[in-house]
Coordinates of N, CA and C in Angstrom, one line a residue:
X1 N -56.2 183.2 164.1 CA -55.7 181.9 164.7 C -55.5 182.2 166.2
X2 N -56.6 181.4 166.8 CA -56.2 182.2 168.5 C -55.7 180.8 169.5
X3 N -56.1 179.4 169.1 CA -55.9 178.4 169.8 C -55.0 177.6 169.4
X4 N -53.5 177.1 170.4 CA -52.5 176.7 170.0 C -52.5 175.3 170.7
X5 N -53.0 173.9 169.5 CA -52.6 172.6 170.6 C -50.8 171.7 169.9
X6 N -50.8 171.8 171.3 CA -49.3 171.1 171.7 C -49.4 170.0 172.1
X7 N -48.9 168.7 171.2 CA -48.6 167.4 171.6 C -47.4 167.2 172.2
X8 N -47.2 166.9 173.2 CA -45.8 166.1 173.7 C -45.6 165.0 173.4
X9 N -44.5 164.1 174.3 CA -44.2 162.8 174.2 C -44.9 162.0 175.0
X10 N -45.2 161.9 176.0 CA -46.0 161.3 176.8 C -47.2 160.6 175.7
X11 N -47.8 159.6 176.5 CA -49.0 158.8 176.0 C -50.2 159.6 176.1
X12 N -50.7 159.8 175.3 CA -52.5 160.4 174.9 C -53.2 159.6 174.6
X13 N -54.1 159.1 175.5 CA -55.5 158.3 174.8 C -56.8 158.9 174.2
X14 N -56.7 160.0 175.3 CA -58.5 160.6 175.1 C -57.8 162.0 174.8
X15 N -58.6 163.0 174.0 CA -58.6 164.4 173.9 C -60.1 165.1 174.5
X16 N -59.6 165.3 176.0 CA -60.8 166.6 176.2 C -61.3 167.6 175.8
X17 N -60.1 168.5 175.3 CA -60.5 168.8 173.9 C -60.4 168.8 172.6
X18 N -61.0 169.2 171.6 CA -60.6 168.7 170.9 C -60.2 169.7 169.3
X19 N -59.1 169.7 168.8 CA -58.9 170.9 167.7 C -60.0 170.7 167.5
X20 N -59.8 172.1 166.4 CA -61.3 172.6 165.7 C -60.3 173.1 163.9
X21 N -61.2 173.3 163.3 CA -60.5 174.4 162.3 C -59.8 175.8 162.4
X22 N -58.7 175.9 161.8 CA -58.6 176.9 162.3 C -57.4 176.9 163.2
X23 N -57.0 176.1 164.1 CA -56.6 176.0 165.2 C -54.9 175.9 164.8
X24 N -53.8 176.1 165.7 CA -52.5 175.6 165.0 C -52.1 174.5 166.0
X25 N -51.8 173.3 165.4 CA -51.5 172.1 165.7 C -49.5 171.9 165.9
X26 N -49.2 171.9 166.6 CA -48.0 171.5 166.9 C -47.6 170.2 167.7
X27 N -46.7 169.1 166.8 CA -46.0 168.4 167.8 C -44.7 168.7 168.2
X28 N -44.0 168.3 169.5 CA -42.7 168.2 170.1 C -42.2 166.5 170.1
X29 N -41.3 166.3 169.1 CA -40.6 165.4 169.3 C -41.1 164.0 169.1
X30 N -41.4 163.5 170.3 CA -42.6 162.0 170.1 C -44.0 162.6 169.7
X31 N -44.1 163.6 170.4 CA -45.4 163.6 170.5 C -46.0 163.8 168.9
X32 N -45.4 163.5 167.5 CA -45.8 163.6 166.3 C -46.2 162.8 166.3
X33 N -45.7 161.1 166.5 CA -46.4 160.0 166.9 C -48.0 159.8 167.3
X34 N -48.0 160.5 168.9 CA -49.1 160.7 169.7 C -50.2 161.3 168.6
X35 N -50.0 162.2 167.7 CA -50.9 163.1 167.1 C -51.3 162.2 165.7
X36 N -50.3 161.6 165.5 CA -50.9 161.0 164.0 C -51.8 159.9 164.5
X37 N -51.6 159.1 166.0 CA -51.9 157.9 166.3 C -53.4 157.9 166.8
X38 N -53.7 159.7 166.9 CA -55.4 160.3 167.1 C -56.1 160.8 165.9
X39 N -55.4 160.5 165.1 CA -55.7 160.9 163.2 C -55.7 162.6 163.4
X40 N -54.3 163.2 164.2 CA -54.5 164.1 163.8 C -53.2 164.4 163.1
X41 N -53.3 165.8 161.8 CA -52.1 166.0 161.5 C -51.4 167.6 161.6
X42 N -50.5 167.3 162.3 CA -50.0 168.7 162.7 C -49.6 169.7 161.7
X43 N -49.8 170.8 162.1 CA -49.3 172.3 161.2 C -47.7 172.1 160.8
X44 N -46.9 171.5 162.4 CA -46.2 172.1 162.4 C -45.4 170.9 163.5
X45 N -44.1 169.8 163.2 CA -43.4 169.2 163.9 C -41.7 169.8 164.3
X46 N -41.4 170.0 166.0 CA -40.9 170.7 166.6 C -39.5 169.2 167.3
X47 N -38.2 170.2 167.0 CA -37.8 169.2 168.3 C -36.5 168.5 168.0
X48 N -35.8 168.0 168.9 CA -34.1 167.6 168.5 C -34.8 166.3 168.1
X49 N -36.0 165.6 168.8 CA -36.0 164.2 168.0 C -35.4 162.9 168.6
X50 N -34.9 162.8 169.6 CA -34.0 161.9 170.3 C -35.0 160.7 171.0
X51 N -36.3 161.3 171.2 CA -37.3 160.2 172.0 C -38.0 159.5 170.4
X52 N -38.1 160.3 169.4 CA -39.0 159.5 168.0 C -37.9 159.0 167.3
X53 N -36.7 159.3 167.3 CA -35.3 158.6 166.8 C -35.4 158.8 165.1
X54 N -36.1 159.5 165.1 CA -36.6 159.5 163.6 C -37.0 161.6 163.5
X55 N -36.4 161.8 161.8 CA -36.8 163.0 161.5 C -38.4 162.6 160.8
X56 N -39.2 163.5 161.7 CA -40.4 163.3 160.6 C -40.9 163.6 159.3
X57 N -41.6 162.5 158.7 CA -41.6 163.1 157.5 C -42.9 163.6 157.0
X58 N -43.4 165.2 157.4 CA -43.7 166.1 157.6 C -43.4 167.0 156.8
X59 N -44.5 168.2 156.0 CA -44.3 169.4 155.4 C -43.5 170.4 156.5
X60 N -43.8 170.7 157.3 CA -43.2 171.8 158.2 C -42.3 170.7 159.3
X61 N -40.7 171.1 159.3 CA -40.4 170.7 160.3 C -39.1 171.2 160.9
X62 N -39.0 171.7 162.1 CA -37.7 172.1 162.8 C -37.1 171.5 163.8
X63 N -36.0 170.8 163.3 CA -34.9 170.2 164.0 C -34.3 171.0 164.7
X64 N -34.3 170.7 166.3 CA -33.4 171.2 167.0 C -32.1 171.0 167.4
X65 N -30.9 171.7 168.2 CA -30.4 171.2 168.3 C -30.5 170.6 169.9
X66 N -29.9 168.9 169.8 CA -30.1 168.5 171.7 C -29.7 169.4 172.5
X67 N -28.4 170.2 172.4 CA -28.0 171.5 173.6 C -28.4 172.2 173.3
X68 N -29.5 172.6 173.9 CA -30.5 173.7 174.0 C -30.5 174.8 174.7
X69 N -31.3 175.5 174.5 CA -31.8 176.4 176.3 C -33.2 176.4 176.3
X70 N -33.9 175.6 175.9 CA -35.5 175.2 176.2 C -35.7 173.9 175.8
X71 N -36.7 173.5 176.1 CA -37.3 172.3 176.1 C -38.0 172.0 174.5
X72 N -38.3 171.0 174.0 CA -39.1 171.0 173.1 C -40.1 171.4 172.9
X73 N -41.4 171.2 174.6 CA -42.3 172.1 174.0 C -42.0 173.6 174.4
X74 N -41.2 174.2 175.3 CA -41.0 175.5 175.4 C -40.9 175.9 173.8
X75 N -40.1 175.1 172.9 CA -39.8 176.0 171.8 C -41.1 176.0 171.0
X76 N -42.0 174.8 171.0 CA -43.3 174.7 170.6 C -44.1 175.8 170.6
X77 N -44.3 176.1 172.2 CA -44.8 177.6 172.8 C -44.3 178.6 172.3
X78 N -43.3 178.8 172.0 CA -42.8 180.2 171.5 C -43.2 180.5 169.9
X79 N -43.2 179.4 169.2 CA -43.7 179.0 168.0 C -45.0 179.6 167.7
X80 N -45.8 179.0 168.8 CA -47.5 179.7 169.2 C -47.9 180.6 169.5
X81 N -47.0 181.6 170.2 CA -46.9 182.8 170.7 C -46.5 184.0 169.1
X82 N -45.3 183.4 168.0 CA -45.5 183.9 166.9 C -46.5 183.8 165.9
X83 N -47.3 183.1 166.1 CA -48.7 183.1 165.3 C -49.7 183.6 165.8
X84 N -49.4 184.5 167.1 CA -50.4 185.4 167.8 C -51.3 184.5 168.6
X85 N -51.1 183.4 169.0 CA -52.1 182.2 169.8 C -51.8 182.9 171.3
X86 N -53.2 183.2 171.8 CA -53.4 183.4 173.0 C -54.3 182.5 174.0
X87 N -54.2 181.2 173.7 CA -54.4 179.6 174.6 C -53.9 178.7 173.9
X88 N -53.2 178.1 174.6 CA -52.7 176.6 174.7 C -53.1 175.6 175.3
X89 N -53.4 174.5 174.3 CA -53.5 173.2 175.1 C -53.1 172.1 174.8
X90 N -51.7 171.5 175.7 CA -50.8 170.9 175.6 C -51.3 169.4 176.2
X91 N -50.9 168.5 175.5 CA -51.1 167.3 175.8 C -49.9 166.6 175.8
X92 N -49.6 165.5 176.9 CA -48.2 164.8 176.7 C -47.1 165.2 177.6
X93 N -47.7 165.9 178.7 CA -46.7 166.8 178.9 C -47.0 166.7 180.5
X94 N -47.9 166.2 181.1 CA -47.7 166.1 182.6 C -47.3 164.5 182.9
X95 N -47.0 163.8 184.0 CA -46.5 162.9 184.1 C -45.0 162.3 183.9
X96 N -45.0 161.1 184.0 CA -43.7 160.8 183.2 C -42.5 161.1 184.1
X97 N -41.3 162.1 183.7 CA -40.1 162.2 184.6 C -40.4 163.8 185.0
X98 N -40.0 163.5 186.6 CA -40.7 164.5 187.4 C -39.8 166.1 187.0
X99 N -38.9 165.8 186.3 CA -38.4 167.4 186.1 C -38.7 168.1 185.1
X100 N -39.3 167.0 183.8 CA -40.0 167.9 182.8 C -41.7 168.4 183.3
X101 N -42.1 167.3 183.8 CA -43.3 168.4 184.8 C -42.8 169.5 185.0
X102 N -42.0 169.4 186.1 CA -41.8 171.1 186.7 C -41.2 171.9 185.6
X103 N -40.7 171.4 184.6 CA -39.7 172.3 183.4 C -41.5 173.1 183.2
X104 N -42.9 171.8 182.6 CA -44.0 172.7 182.1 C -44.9 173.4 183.1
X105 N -44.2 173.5 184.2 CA -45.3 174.1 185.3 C -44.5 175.9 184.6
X106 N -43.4 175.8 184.8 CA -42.6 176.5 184.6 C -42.9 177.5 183.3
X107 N -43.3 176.5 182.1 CA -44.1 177.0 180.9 C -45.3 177.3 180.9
X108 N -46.3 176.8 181.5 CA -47.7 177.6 182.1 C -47.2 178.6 182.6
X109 N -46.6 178.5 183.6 CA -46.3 180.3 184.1 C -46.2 181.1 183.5
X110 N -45.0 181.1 182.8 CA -44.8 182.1 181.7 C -45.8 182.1 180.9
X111 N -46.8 181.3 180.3 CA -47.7 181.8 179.4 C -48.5 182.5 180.3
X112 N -48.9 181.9 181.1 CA -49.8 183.1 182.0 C -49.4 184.7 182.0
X113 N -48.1 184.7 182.5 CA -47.5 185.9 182.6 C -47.4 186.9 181.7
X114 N -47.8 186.3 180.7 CA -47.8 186.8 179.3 C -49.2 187.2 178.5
X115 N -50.1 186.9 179.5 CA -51.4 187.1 179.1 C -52.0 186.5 178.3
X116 N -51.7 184.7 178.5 CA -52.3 184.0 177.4 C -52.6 182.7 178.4
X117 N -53.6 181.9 178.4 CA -53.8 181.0 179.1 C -53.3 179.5 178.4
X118 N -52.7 178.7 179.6 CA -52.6 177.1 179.4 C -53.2 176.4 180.1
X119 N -53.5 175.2 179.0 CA -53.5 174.3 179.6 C -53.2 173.0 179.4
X120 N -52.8 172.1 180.2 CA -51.2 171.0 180.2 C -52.5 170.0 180.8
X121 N -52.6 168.6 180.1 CA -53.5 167.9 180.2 C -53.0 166.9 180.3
X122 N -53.0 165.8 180.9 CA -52.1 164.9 181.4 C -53.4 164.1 181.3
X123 N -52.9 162.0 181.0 CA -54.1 161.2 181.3 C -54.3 161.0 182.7
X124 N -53.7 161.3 183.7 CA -54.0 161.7 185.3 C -54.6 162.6 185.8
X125 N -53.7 163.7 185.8 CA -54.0 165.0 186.1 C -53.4 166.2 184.9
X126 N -54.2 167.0 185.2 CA -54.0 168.4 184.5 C -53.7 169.8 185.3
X127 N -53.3 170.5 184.8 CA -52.9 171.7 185.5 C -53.2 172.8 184.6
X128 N -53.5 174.1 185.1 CA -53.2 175.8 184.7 C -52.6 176.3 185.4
X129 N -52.1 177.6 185.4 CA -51.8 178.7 186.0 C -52.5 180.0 186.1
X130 N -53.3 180.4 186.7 CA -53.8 181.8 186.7 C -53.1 182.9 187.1
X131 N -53.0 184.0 186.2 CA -52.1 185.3 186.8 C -53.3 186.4 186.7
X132 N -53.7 186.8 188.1 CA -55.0 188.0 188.2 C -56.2 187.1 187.7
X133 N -56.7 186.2 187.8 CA -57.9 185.8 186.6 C -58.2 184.4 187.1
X134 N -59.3 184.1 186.6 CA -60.0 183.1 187.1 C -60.2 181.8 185.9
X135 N -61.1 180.9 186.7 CA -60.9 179.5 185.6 C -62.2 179.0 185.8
X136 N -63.3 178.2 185.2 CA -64.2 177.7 186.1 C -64.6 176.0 185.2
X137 N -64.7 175.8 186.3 CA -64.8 173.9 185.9 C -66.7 173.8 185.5
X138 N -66.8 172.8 184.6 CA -68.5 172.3 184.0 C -68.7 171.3 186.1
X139 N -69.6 171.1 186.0 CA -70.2 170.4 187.1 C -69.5 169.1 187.4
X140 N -68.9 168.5 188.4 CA -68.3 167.3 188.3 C -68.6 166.6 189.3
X141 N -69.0 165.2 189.5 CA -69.6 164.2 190.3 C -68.4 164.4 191.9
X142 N -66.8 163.8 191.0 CA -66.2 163.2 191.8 C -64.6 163.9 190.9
X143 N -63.4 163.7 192.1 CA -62.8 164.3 191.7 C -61.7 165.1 192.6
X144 N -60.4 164.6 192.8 CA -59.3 165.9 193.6 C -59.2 167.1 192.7
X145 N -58.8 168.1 193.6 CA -58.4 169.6 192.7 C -57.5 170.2 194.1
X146 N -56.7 170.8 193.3 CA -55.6 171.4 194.7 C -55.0 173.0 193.8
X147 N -55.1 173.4 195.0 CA -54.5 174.9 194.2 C -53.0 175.2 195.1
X148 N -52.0 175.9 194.2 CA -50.6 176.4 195.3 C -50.7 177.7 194.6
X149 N -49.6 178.9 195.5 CA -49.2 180.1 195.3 C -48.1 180.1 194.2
X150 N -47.9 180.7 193.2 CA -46.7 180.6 192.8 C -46.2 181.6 192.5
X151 N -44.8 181.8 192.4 CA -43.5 182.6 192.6 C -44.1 183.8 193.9
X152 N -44.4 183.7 195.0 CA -44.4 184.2 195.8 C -46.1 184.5 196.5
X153 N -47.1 185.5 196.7 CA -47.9 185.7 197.4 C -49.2 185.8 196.5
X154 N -50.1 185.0 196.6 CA -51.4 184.7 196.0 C -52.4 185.3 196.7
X155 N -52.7 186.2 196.6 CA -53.9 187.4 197.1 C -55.4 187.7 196.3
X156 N -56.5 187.3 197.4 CA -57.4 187.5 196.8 C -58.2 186.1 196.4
X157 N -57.7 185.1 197.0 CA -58.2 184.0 196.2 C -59.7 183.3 196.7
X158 N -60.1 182.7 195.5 CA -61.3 182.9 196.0 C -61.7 181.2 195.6
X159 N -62.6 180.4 196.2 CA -62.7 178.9 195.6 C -64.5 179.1 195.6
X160 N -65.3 178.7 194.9 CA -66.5 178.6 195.1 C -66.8 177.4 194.1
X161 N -67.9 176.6 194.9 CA -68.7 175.3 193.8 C -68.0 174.0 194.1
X162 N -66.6 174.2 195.8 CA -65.9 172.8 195.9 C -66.4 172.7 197.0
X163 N -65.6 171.1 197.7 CA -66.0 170.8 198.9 C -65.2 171.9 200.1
X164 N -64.5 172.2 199.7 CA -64.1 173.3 200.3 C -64.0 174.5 199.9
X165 N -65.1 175.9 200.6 CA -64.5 177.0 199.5 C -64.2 178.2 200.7
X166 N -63.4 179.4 199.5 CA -63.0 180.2 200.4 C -62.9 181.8 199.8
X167 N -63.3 182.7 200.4 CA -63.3 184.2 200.2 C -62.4 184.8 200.3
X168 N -61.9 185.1 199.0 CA -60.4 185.9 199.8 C -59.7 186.1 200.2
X169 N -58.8 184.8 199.9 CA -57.7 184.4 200.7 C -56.6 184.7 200.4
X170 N -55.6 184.9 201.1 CA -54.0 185.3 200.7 C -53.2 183.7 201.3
X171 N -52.5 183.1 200.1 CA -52.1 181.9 200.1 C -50.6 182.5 200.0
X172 N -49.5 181.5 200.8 CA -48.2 181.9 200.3 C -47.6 181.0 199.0
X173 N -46.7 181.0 198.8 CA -45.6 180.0 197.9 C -45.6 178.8 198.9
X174 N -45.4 178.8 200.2 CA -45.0 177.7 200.8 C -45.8 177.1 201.8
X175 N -47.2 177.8 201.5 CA -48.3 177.0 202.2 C -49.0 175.9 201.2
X176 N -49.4 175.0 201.8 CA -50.1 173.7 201.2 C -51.4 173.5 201.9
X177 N -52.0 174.4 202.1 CA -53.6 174.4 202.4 C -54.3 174.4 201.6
X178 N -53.7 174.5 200.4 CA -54.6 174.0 199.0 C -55.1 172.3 198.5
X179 N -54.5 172.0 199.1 CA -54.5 170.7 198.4 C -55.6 169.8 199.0
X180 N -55.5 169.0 197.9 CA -56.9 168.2 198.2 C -58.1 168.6 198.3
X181 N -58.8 169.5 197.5 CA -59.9 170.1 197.7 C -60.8 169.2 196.8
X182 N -62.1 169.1 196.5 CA -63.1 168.1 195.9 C -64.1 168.3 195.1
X183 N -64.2 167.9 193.6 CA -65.7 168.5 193.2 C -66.5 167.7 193.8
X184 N -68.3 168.5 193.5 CA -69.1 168.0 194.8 C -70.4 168.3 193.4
X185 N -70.2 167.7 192.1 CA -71.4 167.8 191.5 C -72.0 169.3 190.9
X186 N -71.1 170.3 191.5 CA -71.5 171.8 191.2 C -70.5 172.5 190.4
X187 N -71.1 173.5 189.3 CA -70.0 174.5 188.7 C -68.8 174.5 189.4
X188 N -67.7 175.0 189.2 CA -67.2 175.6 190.0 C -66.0 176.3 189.7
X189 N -65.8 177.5 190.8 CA -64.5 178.5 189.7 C -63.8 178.9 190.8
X190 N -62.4 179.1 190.4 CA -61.0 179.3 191.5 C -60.7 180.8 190.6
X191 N -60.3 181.8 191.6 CA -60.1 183.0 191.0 C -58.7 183.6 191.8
X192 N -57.9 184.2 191.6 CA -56.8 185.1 192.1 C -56.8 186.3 191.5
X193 N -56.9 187.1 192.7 CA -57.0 189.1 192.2 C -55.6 189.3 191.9
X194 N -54.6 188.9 192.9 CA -53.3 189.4 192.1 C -52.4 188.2 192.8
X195 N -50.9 188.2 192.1 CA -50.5 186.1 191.6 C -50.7 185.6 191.2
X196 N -50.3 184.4 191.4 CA -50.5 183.4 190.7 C -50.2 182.3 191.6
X197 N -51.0 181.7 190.7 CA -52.2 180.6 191.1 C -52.0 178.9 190.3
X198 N -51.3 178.1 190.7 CA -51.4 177.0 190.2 C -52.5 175.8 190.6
X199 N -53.4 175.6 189.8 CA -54.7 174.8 190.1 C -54.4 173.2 189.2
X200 N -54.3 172.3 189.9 CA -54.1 171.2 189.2 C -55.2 169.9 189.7
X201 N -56.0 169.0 188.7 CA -56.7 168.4 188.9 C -56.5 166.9 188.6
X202 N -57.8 166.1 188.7 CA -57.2 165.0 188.3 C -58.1 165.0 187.0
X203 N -57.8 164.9 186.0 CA -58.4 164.5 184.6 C -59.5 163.2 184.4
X204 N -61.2 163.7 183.9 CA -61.9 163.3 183.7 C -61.4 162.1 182.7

């Protein structure tokens, strides 16, 4: 079992990707809603419950307590991480109130850091995090993409296949020369030799 999808609470219309067999399905909270309302049905429903006001009624389910020390899907993730899942793809989870964003930019990192890739898919925008390693996008017409440094110095970075690209760059935490970059119809891949790398787009 290598691929872990995470529904949040947020609204989901479209799935870019899409489970497969095999796969472990987790919701957080509302987002049990979101998943049955895509005819999917989860492995496994996570969460204090306070946004679906309702316990689900679900084979697998853990109630949390509201005073926590993680988030709903943090505990989702951790969940994923015991079943040996090494990618995540979280839906429900960008947008909305601006501090659970940053709570999941926070959760990409650490999966990154951990040697597992995410990715947080929002009906706007989407984001990853890269630590040492690279990402590459299918060909796209039209389109923002912005990349930042995170937790300190991004070295090595490399952008090729955008309207702007670059060789080897060393980006800080608190430069914004990333932003706004453009697909232009071509492949295209963002890489970091050592750091990390937060790349966020706007969702097809």
């Amino acid at each position: 079992m290598n691929r872990c999808f995470i529904f949040g609470a947020l609204k989901v219309s479209r799935l870019p990707i899409k489970p497969e067999s095999g796969d472990f399905i987790i919701t957080a909270d509302k987002g049990y809603d979101t998943a049955l309302s895509l005819g999917i049905d989860p492995d496994l429903a996570v969460g204090d419950f306070d946004s679906l006001n309702r316990i689900p009624d679900a084979e697998n389910v853990v109630t949390l307590p509201v005073r926590k020390d993680m988030t709903d899907v943090g505990y989702a993730v951790e969940k994923g991480f015991e079943r040996g899942c090494a990618e995540f793809i979280i839906y429900g989870a960008v947008g909305g109130a601006l501090d659970h964003t940053f709570a999941n930019v926070a959760i990409a990192h650490d999966i990154a850091r951990r040697g597992a890739k995410a990715l947080m898919i929002g009906e706007e925008y989407s984001f990853t995090v890269l630590h040492g390693s690279s990402f590459t996008f299918e060909a796209r017409e039209s389109g923002r993409i912005s990349v930042f440094a995170l937790g300190g110095t991004a070295q090595g970075v490399t952008i090729r296949g955008l309207d702007y690209e670059v060789e080897d760059r060393t980006i800080e935490s608190t430069s914004h020369i990333g932003v706004s970059n453009a697909f232009v119809g071509k492949e295209a891949t963002i890489s970091v030799r050592q750091g990390e790398l937060l790349v966020v787009w706007q969702t097809e």
